[in-house]
Short mmCIF file of C-alpha atoms in Angstrom, two decimals:
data_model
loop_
_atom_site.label_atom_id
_atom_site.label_comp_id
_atom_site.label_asym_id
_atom_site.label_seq_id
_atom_site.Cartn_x
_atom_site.Cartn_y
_atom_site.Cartn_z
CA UNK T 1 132.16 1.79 -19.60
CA UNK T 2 133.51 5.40 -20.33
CA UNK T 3 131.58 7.63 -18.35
CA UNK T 4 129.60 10.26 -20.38
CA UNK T 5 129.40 13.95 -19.40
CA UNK T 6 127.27 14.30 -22.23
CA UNK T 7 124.52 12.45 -20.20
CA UNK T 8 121.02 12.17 -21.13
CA UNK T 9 122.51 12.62 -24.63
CA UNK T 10 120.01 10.10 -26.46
CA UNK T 11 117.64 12.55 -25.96
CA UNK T 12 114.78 11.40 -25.22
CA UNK T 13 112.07 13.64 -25.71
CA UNK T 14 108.17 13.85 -26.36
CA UNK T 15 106.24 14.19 -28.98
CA UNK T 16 102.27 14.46 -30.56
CA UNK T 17 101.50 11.35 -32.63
CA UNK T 18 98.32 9.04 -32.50
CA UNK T 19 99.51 6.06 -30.83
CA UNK T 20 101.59 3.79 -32.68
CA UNK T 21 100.91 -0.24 -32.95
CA UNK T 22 103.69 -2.62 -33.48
CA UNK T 23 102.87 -6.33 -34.56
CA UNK T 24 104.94 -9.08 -31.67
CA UNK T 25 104.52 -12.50 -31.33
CA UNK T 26 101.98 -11.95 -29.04
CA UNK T 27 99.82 -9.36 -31.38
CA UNK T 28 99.71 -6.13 -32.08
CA UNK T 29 100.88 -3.40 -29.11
CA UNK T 30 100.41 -0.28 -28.47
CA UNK T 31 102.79 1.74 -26.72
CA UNK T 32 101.84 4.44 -24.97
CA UNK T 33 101.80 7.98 -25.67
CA UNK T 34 104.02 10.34 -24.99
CA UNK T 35 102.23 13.98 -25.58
CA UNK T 36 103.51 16.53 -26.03
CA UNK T 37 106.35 19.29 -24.87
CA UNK T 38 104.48 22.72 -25.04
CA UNK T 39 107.47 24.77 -26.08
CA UNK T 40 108.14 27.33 -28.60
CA UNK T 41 111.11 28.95 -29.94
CA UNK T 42 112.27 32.41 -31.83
CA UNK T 43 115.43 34.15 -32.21
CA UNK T 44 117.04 37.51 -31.73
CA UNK T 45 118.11 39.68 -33.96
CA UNK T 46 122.13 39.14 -32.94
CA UNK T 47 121.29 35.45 -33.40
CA UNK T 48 120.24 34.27 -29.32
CA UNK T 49 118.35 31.01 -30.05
CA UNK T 50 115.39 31.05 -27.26
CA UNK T 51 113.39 28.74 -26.34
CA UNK T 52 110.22 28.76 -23.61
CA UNK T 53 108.50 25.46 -22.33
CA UNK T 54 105.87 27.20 -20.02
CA UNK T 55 103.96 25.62 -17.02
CA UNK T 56 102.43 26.55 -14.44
CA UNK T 57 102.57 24.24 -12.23
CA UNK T 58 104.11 26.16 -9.83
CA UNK T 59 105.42 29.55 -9.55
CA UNK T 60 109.06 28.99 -10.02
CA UNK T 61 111.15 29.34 -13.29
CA UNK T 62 114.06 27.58 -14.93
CA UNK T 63 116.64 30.08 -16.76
CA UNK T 64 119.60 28.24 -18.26
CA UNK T 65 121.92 29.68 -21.17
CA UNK T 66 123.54 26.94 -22.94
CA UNK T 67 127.24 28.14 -24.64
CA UNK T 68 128.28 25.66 -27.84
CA UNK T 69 131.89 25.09 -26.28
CA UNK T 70 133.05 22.86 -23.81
CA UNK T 71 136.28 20.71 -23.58
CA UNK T 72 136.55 19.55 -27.20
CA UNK T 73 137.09 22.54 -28.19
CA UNK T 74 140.28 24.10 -26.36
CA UNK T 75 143.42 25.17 -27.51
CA UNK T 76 146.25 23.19 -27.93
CA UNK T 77 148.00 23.41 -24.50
CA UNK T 78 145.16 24.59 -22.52
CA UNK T 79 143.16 21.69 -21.73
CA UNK T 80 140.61 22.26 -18.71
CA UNK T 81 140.18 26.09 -19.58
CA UNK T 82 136.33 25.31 -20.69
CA UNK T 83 135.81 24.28 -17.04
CA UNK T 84 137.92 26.46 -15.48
CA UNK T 85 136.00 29.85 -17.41
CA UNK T 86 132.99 28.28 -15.82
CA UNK T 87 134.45 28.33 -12.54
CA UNK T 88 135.42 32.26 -13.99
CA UNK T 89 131.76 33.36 -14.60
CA UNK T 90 130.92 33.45 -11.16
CA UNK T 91 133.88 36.18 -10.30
CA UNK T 92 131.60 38.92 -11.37
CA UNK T 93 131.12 42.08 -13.63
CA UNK T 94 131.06 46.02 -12.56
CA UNK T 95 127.64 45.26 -11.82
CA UNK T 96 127.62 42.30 -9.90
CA UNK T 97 131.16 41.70 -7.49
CA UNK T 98 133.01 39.13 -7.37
CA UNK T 99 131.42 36.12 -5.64
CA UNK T 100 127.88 37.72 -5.55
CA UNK T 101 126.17 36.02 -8.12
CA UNK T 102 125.24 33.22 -6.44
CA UNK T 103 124.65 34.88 -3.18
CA UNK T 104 122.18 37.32 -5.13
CA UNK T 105 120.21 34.08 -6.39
CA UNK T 106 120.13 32.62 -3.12
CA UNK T 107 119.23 36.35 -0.92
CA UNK T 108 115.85 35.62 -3.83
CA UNK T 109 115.25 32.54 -2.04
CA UNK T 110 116.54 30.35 -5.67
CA UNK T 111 119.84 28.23 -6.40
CA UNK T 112 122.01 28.78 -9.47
CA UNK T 113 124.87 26.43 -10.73
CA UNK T 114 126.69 25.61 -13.99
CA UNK T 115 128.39 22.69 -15.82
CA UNK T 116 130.69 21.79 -18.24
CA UNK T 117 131.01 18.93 -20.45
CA UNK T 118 133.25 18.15 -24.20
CA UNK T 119 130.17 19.96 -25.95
CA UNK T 120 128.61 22.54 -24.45
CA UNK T 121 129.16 24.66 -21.26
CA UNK T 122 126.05 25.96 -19.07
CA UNK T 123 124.55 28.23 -16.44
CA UNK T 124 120.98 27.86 -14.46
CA UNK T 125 118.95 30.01 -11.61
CA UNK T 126 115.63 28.39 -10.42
CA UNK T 127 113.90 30.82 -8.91
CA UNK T 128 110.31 32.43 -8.15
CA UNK T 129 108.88 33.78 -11.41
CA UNK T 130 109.09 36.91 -10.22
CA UNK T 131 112.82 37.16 -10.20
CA UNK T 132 112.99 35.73 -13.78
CA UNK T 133 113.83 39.42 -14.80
CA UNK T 134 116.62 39.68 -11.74
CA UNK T 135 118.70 36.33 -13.13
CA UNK T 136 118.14 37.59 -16.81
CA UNK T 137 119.74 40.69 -15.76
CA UNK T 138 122.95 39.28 -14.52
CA UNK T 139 123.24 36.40 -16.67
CA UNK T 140 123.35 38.40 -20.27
CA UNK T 141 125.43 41.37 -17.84
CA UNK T 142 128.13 38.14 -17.80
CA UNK T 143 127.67 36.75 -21.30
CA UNK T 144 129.78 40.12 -22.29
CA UNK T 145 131.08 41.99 -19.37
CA UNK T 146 133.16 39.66 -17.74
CA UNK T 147 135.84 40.91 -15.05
CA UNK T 148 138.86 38.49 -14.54
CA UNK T 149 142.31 39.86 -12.51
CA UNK T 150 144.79 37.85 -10.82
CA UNK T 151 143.39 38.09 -7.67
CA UNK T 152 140.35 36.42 -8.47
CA UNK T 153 141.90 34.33 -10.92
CA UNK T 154 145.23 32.22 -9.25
CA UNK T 155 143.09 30.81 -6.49
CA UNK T 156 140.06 29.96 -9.01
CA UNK T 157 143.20 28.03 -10.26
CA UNK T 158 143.89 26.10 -6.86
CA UNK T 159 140.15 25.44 -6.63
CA UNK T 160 139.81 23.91 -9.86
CA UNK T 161 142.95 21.63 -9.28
CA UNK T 162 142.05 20.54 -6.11
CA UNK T 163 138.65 19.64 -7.78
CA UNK T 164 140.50 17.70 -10.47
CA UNK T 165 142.13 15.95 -7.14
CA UNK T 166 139.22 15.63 -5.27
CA UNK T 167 137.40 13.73 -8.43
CA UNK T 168 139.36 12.04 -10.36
CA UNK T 169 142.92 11.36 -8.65
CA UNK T 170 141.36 10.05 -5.77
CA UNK T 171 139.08 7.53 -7.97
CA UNK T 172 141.11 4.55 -9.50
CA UNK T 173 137.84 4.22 -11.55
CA UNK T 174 138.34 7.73 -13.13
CA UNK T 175 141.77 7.45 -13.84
CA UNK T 176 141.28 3.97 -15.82
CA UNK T 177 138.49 5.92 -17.98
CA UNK T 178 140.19 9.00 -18.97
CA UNK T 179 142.84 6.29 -19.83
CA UNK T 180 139.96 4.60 -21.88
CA UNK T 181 138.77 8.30 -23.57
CA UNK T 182 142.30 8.74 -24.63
CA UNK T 183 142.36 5.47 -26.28
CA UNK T 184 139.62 5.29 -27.70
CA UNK T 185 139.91 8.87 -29.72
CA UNK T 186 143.20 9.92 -29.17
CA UNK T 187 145.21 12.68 -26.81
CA UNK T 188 142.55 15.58 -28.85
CA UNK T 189 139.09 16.16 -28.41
CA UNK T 190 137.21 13.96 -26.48
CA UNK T 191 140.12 11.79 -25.06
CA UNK T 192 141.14 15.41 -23.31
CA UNK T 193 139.95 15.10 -19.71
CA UNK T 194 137.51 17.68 -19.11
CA UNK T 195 139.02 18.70 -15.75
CA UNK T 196 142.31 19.22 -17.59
CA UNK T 197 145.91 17.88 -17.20
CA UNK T 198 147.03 19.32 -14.29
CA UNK T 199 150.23 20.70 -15.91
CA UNK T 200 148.27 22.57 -18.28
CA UNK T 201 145.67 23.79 -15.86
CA UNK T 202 148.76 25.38 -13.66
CA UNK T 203 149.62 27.84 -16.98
CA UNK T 204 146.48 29.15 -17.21
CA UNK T 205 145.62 32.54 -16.52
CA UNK T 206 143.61 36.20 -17.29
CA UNK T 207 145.37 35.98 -20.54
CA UNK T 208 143.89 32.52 -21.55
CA UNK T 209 140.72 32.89 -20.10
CA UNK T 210 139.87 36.42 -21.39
CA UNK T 211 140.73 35.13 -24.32
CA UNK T 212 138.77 31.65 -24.92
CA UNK T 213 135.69 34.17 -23.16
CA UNK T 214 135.84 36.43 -25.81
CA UNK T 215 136.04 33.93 -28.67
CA UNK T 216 132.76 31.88 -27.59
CA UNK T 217 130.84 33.48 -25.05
CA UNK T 218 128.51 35.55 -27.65
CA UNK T 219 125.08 35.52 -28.25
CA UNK T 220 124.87 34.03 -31.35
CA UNK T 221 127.00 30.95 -29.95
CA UNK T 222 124.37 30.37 -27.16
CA UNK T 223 121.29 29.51 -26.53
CA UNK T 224 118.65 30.87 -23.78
CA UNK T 225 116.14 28.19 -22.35
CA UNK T 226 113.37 29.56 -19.54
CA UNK T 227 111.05 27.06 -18.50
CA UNK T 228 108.47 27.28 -15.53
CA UNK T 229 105.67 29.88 -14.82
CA UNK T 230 106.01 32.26 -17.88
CA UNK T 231 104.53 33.14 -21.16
CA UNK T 232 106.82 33.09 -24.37
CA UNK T 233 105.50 36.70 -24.67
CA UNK T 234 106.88 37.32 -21.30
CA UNK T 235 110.43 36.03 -22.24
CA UNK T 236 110.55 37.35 -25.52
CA UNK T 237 110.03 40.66 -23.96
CA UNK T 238 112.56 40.31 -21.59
CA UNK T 239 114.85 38.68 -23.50
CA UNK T 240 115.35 41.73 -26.05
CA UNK T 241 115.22 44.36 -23.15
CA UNK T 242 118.32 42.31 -21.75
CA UNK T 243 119.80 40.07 -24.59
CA UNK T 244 118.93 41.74 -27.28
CA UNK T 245 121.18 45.17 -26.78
CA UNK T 246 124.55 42.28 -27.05
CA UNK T 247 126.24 42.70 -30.14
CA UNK T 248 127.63 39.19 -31.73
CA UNK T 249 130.42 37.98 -33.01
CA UNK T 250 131.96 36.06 -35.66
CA UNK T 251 132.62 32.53 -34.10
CA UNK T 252 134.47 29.99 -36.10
CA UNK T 253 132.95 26.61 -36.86
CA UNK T 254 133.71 23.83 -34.20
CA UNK T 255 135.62 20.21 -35.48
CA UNK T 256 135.55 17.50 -34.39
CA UNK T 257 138.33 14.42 -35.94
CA UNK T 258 136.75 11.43 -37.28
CA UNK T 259 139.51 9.42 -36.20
CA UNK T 260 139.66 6.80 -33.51
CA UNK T 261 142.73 6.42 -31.41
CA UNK T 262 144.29 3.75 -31.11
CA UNK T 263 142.29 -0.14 -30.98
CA UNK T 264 141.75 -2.16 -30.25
CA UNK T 265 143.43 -1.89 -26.77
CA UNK T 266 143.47 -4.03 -23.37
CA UNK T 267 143.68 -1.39 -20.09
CA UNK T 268 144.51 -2.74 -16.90
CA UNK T 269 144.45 -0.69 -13.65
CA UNK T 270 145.44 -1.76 -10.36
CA UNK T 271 145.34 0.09 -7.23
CA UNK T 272 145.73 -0.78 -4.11
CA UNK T 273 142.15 1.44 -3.13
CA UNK T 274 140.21 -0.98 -5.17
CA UNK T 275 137.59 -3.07 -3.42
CA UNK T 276 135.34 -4.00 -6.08
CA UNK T 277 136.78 -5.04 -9.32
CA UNK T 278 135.05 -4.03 -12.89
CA UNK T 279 135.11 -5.08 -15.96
CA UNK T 280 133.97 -2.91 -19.24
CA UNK T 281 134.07 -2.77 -22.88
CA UNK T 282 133.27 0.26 -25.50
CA UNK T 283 133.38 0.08 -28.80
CA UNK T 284 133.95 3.38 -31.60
CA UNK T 285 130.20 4.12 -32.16
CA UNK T 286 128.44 7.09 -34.56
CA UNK T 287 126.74 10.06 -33.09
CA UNK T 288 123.68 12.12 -34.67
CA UNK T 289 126.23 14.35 -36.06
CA UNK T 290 129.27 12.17 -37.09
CA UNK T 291 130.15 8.45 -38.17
CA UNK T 292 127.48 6.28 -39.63
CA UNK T 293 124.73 7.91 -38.50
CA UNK T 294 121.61 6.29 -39.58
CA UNK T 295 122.49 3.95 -36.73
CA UNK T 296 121.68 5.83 -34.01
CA UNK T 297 118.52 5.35 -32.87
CA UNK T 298 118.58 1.55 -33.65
CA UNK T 299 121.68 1.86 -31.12
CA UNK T 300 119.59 3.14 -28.73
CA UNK T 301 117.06 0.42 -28.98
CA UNK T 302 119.30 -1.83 -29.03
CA UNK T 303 120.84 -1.01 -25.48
CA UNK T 304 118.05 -1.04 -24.14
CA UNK T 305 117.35 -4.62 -25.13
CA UNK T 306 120.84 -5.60 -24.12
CA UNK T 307 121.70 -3.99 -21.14
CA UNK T 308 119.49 -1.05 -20.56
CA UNK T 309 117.93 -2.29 -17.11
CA UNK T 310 117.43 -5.32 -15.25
CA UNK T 311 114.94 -6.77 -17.44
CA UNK T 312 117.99 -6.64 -19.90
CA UNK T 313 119.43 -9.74 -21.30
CA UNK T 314 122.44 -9.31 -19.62
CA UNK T 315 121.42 -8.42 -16.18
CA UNK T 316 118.99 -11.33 -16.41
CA UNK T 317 122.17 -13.89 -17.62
CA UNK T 318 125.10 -12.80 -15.42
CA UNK T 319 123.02 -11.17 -12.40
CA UNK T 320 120.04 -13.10 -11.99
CA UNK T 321 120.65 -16.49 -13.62
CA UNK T 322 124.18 -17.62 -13.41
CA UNK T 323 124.79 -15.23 -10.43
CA UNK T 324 128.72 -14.31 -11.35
CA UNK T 325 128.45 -10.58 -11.16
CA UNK T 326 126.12 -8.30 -8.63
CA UNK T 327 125.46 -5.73 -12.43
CA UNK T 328 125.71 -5.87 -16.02
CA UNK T 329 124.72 -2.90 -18.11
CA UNK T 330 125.07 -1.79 -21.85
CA UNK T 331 124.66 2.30 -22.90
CA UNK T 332 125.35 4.46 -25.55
CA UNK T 333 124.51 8.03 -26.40
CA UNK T 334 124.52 9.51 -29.75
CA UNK T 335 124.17 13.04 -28.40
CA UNK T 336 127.37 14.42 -29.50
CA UNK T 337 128.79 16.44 -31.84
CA UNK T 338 131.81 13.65 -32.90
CA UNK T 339 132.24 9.97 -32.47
CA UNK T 340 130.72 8.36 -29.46
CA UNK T 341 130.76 5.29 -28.34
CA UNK T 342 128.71 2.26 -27.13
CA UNK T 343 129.68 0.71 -24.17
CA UNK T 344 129.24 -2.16 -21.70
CA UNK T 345 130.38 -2.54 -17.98
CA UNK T 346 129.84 -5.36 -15.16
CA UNK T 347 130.87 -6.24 -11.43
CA UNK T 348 131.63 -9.27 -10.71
CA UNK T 349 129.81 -11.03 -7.40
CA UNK T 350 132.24 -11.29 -4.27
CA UNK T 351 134.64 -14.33 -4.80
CA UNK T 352 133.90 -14.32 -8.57
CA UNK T 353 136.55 -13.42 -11.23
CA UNK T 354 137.10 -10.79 -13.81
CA UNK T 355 137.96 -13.73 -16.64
CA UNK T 356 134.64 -15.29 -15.70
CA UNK T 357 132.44 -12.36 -16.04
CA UNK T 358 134.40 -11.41 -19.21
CA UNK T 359 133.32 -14.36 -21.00
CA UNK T 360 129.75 -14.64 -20.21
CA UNK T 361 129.69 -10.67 -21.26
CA UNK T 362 131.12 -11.55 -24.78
CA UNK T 363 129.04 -14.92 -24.96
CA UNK T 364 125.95 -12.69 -24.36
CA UNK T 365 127.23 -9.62 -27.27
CA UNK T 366 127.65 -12.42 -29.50
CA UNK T 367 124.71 -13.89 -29.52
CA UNK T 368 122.81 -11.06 -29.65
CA UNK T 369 125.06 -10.37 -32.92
CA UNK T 370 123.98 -13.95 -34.56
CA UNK T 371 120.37 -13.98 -33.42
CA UNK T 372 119.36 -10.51 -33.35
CA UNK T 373 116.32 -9.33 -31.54
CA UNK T 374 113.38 -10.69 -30.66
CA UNK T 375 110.02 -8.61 -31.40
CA UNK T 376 108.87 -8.81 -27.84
CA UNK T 377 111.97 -7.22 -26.81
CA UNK T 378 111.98 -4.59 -29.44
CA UNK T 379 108.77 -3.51 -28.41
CA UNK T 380 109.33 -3.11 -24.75
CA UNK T 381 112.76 -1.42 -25.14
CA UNK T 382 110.63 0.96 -26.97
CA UNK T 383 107.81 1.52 -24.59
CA UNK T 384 110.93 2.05 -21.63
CA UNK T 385 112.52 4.69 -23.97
CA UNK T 386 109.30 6.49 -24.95
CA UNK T 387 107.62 6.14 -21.19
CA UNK T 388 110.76 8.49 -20.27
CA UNK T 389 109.83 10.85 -22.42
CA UNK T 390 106.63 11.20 -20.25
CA UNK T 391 109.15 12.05 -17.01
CA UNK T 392 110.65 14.20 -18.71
CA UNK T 393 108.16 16.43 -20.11
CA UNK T 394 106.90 15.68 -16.71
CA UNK T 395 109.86 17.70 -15.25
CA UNK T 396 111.36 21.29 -14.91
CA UNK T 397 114.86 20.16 -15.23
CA UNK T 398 114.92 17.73 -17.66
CA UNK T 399 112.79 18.82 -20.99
CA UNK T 400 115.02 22.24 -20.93
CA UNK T 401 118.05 20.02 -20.73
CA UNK T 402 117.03 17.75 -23.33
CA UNK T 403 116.70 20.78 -25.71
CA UNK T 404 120.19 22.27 -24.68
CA UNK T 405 121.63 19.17 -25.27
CA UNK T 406 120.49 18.86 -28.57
CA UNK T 407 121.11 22.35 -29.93
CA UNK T 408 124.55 22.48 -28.43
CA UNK T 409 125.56 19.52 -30.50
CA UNK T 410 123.88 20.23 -34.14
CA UNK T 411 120.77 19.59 -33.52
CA UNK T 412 117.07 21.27 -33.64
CA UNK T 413 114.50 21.50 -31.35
CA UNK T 414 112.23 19.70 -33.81
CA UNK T 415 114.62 16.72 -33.71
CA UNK T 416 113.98 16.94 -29.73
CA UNK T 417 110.29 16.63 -30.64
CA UNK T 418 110.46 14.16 -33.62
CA UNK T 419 112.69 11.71 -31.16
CA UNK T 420 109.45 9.28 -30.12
CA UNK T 421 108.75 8.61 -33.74
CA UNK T 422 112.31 7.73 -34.70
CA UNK T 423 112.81 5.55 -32.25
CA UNK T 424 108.66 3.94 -32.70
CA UNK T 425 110.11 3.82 -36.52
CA UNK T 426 113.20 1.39 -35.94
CA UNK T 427 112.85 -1.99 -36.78
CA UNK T 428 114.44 -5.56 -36.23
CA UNK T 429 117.10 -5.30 -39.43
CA UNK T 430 118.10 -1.99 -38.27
CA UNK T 431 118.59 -3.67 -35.31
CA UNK T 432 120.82 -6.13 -36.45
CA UNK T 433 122.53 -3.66 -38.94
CA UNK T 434 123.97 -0.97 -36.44
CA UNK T 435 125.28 -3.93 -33.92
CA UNK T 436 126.99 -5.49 -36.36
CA UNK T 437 128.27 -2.51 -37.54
CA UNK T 438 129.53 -0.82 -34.46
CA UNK T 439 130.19 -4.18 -31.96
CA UNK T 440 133.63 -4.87 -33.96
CA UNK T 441 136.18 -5.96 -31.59
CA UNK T 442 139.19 -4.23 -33.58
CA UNK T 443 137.30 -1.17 -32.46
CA UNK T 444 136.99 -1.42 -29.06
CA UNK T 445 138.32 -0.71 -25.67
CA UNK T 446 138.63 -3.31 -22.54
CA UNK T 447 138.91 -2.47 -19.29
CA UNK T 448 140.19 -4.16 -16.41
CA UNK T 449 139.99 -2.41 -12.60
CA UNK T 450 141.69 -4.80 -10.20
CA UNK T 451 142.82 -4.40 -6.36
CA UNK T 452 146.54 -4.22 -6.17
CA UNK T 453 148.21 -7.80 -6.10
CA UNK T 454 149.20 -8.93 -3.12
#
């Protein structure tokens, strides 16, 4: 299955509605209820999007600023510069020196980091409430006074390629699934690595990255998120004492192609560091944003019921039953702002064969694509998918990230909040609709990791 860096893209979130009751073949059910994400959002006047989900639960905060940019959106010729400006942001301003942000954070007693996926890039402190104003500070000081030279710039380089190493050239399982991105949308957009092609990554410099900083890192291309111990009168003040004084910019409208690459295709990868071989299978699938896209929350529902856990049909048929592979899983994502996809993997059990796992996999796909799903099933896939909404509201960490995730790729924070009632809201035909319109075998990619023959 092609790995996601948009994770947690389904977005599941909370939201406030009297608790639903579904009619099964065993009666009516009633799932439980989610409540609700205390959050609230405003904007600046140079177009910041804010929003605060307080608690006080304990005295820490969560500040993250969410950029819409990320690898989808490079240049021509400069793939991995999205990750490698992230690496950038920490080399410091004429306030802060190189190499002191972090150390700052961590001097407060909190922890800061920062990630990048095809979407969106991001930054985050946790730290006592008190020092809310300290990371606020330094974080809007870098969203417009970056300082890049060469000397903190050509090792960044060697860093970033020896992560690129580290991850992904060392892991036979990452190589096979940018392999799989690229074929499945194309050398463009999302079938770009992240990380970068090395050869590219090796021409970047001050130039490049001054550059691709100044044409997305403004504040009406971001978004601020501060959750934890706080008051949204609290942020809002702070947030125009140190936000609110950045001027923005005119930022040109992200695209992403509609276009698949090129399927249906058969990838096989072996490598003599395999040990464990795995098969997988992801099909062209619509996001939110882009494709058919009244299908995605029946997609959602309907991996769940699939291969969403190990109550799943296929765990329960190729894991537990017939015993020819040690996992089965199915998962798709419609957080993103293109095409996704919706995909299936499985390891076969020692002495058992790729071929054989293979065809139980597709026996299982199709008949889930002649008989559809049962009600029972429908109705705990459901009450799985909503329950998490609980843990996440539950959570520091994940209800901000939920909301970045959505805004960063078209979305509102009142689709965040509306997300338990469109998924309560799908039904059997839907169901059966979206798989049969997505699970099309000229539109997918196989994959076959295998140890090197001997």
């Amino acid at each position: 299955m092609i790995s996601r860096r948009t994770a947690l893209g389904g977005l599941l979130a909370a939201g406030a509605l009297a608790a639903p009751r579904f009619a099964s073949a065993q009666g009516s059910t009633t799932l439980p209820h989610p409540g609700r994400f205390g959050v609230e959002t405003f904007s600046l006047a140079n177009g910041l999007r804010v929003v605060v989900l307080p608690s006080a639960r304990a005295p820490v905060v969560l500040h993250m600023v969410w950029y819409e940019v990320g690898g989808a959106d490079e240049p021509a010729g400069q793939s991995g510069i999205a990750h490698f400006l992230e690496h950038l942001m920490f080399k410091g301003t004429q306030k802060t020196p190189p190499g002191e942000f972090s150390k700052i954070v961590a001097r407060s007693g909190g922890r800061d980091n920062a990630f990048t996926s095809h979407d969106y890039t991001g930054y985050h402190q946790t730290v006592a409430a008190d020092r809310l104003e300290m990371v606020m500070e330094m974080e809007a000081d870098r969203m417009t006074n970056l300082v890049l030279t060469d000397k903190e710039v050509i090792p960044e380089r060697d860093v970033v390629l020896e992560e690129r190493r580290s991850r992904i050239e060392n892991s036979p399982a990452a190589l096979l699934d940018e392999a799989a991105r690229e074929a499945m949308f194309g050398r463009r957009g999302y079938g770009i690595p992240v990380s970068g092609w090395p050869d590219e990554i090796r021409k970047l410099g001050v130039a490049e990255a001054i550059a691709f900083y100044r044409r997305f890192y403004a504040p009406n291309n971001a978004i601020l998120i501060v959750a934890g111990d706080t008051s949204v009168e609290a942020v809002r003040r702070l947030a125009e004492k140190h936000y609110g004084p950045i001027a923005r910019r005119e930022v040109a409208p992200r695209v992403r192609s509609d276009q698949p690459g090129e399927l249906p295709r058969l990838l096989v990868r072996r490598d003599q560091r395999v040990r464990q071989p795995q098969w997988g299978r992801d099909f062209l699938a619509p996001s939110y944003r882009m494709g058919e896209t009244r299908h995605a929350y029946a997609l959602q529902v309907a991996a769940q019921i699939i291969g969403g856990s190990q109550i799943s049909r296929l765990y329960r048929s190729l894991v537990v039953e017939k015993k020819i592979a040690v996992g089965a899983y199915a998962g798709y994502s419609a957080g993103a702002l293109g095409l996704s996809s919706f995909g299936f993997s499985a390891t076969p059990a020692p002495q058992g064969d790729i071929a054989t796992v293979e065809a139980a996999m597709t026996e299982e796909i199709d008949r889930f694509l002649q008989g559809g799903a049962r009600e029972d099933e429908i109705v705990r896939a459901k009450r799985r998918l909503v329950a998490a909404t609980v843990y996440a509201r539950d959570s520091l960490a994940t209800g901000p990230r939920l909301f970045g995730l959505a805004m960063t790729t078209g979305r509102t924070a009142a689709d965040v909040i509306a997300w338990p009632d469109r998924i309560m809201a799908v039904t059997a035909a839907e169901i059966e609709a979206a798989v049969r319109a997505v699970l099309v075998p000229t539109r997918a990619v196989t994959t076959h990791l295998l140890p090197a023959e001997t």
